[in-house]
Coordinates of C-alpha atoms in Angstrom, one line a residue:
Q1 CA -10.7 -11.9 10.5
V2 CA -9.5 -8.6 9.5
Q3 CA -11.3 -6.7 6.6
L4 CA -9.5 -4.2 4.7
V5 CA -11.5 -1.5 2.4
E6 CA -9.8 0.5 -0.1
S7 CA -10.7 4.0 -1.6
G8 CA -9.1 6.2 -4.0
G9 CA -7.2 5.3 -7.2
G10 CA -8.3 6.6 -10.7
S11 CA -6.7 7.9 -13.7
V12 CA -4.4 10.7 -14.0
Q13 CA -1.7 12.2 -16.3
S14 CA 2.1 11.7 -15.8
G15 CA 3.2 14.2 -13.3
G16 CA -0.2 14.1 -11.6
S17 CA -1.1 13.2 -8.0
L18 CA -3.5 10.4 -6.5
R19 CA -4.4 9.7 -2.9
L20 CA -5.3 5.8 -1.9
S21 CA -6.9 5.0 1.5
C22 CA -7.3 1.7 3.4
A23 CA -9.4 1.0 6.4
A24 CA -9.0 -2.0 8.6
S25 CA -11.8 -3.3 10.7
K26 CA -9.6 -4.5 13.6
Y27 CA -6.1 -3.7 15.1
V28 CA -3.3 -4.5 12.7
Y29 CA 0.4 -3.9 13.5
C30 CA 1.5 -3.1 10.1
M31 CA 0.0 -2.0 6.7
G32 CA 1.2 -1.4 3.3
W33 CA 0.5 -1.2 -0.1
F34 CA 1.5 -3.5 -3.0
R35 CA 0.9 -3.2 -6.8
Q36 CA 0.5 -5.5 -9.4
V37 CA 0.5 -5.6 -13.2
P38 CA -0.6 -8.4 -15.4
G39 CA 1.8 -11.2 -15.7
K40 CA 4.1 -10.1 -13.0
E41 CA 4.5 -10.6 -9.3
R42 CA 2.9 -8.5 -6.8
E43 CA 5.6 -5.8 -5.5
G44 CA 5.7 -3.8 -2.5
G45 CA 5.7 -0.2 -2.6
A46 CA 5.5 1.2 0.9
I47 CA 4.6 0.0 4.4
I48 CA 4.0 1.4 7.8
S49 CA 4.3 -0.5 11.2
R50 CA 3.7 0.4 14.9
D51 CA 7.2 0.2 15.8
D52 CA 9.4 0.5 12.8
G53 CA 7.8 3.6 11.0
S54 CA 7.6 3.5 7.1
K55 CA 9.7 1.7 4.5
Y56 CA 9.5 2.4 0.7
A57 CA 10.5 0.5 -2.5
D58 CA 13.2 2.5 -4.6
S59 CA 10.9 2.8 -7.3
V60 CA 8.5 5.0 -5.2
K61 CA 10.9 6.6 -2.8
G62 CA 10.7 10.5 -3.0
R63 CA 7.3 10.4 -4.8
F64 CA 4.9 8.7 -2.5
T65 CA 4.1 9.2 1.2
I66 CA 2.7 6.6 3.4
S67 CA 0.8 7.7 6.6
Q68 CA -1.4 6.1 9.2
D69 CA -4.1 7.1 11.8
I70 CA -3.4 4.3 14.5
S71 CA -6.4 5.3 16.3
K72 CA -8.8 4.7 13.3
N73 CA -6.6 1.8 11.7
T74 CA -6.6 3.7 8.3
L75 CA -3.7 4.0 5.9
N76 CA -3.1 6.7 3.3
L77 CA -0.8 6.8 0.5
E78 CA 0.0 9.9 -1.2
M79 CA 1.0 9.3 -4.6
N80 CA 2.8 12.5 -6.4
N81 CA 4.8 12.9 -9.6
L82 CA 3.1 9.7 -10.9
K83 CA 4.7 8.0 -13.9
P84 CA 3.2 5.5 -16.4
E85 CA 4.9 2.6 -15.0
D86 CA 3.2 3.4 -11.7
T87 CA 0.0 1.9 -13.4
A88 CA -1.1 -1.0 -11.6
M89 CA -3.8 -2.5 -9.6
Y90 CA -3.0 -1.4 -5.9
Y91 CA -3.7 -3.6 -2.9
C92 CA -3.7 -2.8 0.8
A93 CA -2.0 -5.6 2.9
A94 CA -1.9 -5.9 6.7
D95 CA -0.9 -8.2 9.2
R96 CA -1.4 -8.4 13.1
H97 CA 2.4 -9.4 13.8
P98 CA 5.9 -8.0 12.8
L99 CA 7.1 -9.4 9.6
A100 CA 10.7 -10.8 8.6
N101 CA 10.7 -9.0 5.2
W102 CA 8.3 -6.3 4.4
N103 CA 8.3 -6.5 0.8
D104 CA 7.3 -10.0 0.8
A105 CA 3.7 -10.3 0.0
S106 CA 3.3 -14.0 1.1
G107 CA 3.8 -12.7 4.8
Y108 CA 0.6 -10.5 4.9
N109 CA -2.6 -12.5 6.0
Y110 CA -4.8 -9.7 5.0
W111 CA -5.6 -8.1 1.7
G112 CA -8.0 -5.6 0.4
Q113 CA -9.8 -6.1 -3.1
G114 CA -7.5 -3.7 -5.0
T115 CA -8.0 -0.6 -6.6
Q116 CA -6.8 0.7 -10.0
V117 CA -4.1 3.3 -10.9
T118 CA -3.8 4.5 -14.2
V119 CA -1.2 6.8 -15.4
S120 CA -1.1 8.0 -18.9
S121 CA 1.7 9.9 -20.8

């Protein structure tokens, strides 16, 4: 079993920045961030894998940067120019194998507890 521990998040005004971090207790092949608002499906934000590098959803491309410290199995997400529509619960996700569709939440076996990001206008 892999444990994911998230940190970061919080409240910021529109245009501000926040940083999220996630630490995995064991080796994982890929790690990423999903986000969810009440009443909507969990959507992919960004992912990074050992062989395929990083991928971003169009909604965050150019504003969010994902990075990984492979030696420590940690993941970071730098979020810049935040918008009110970025308000959501953010979840760290990971898996020990390559995934057919990085944007499909059902493919990930391991999840963090979630951390709230709130962006006010």
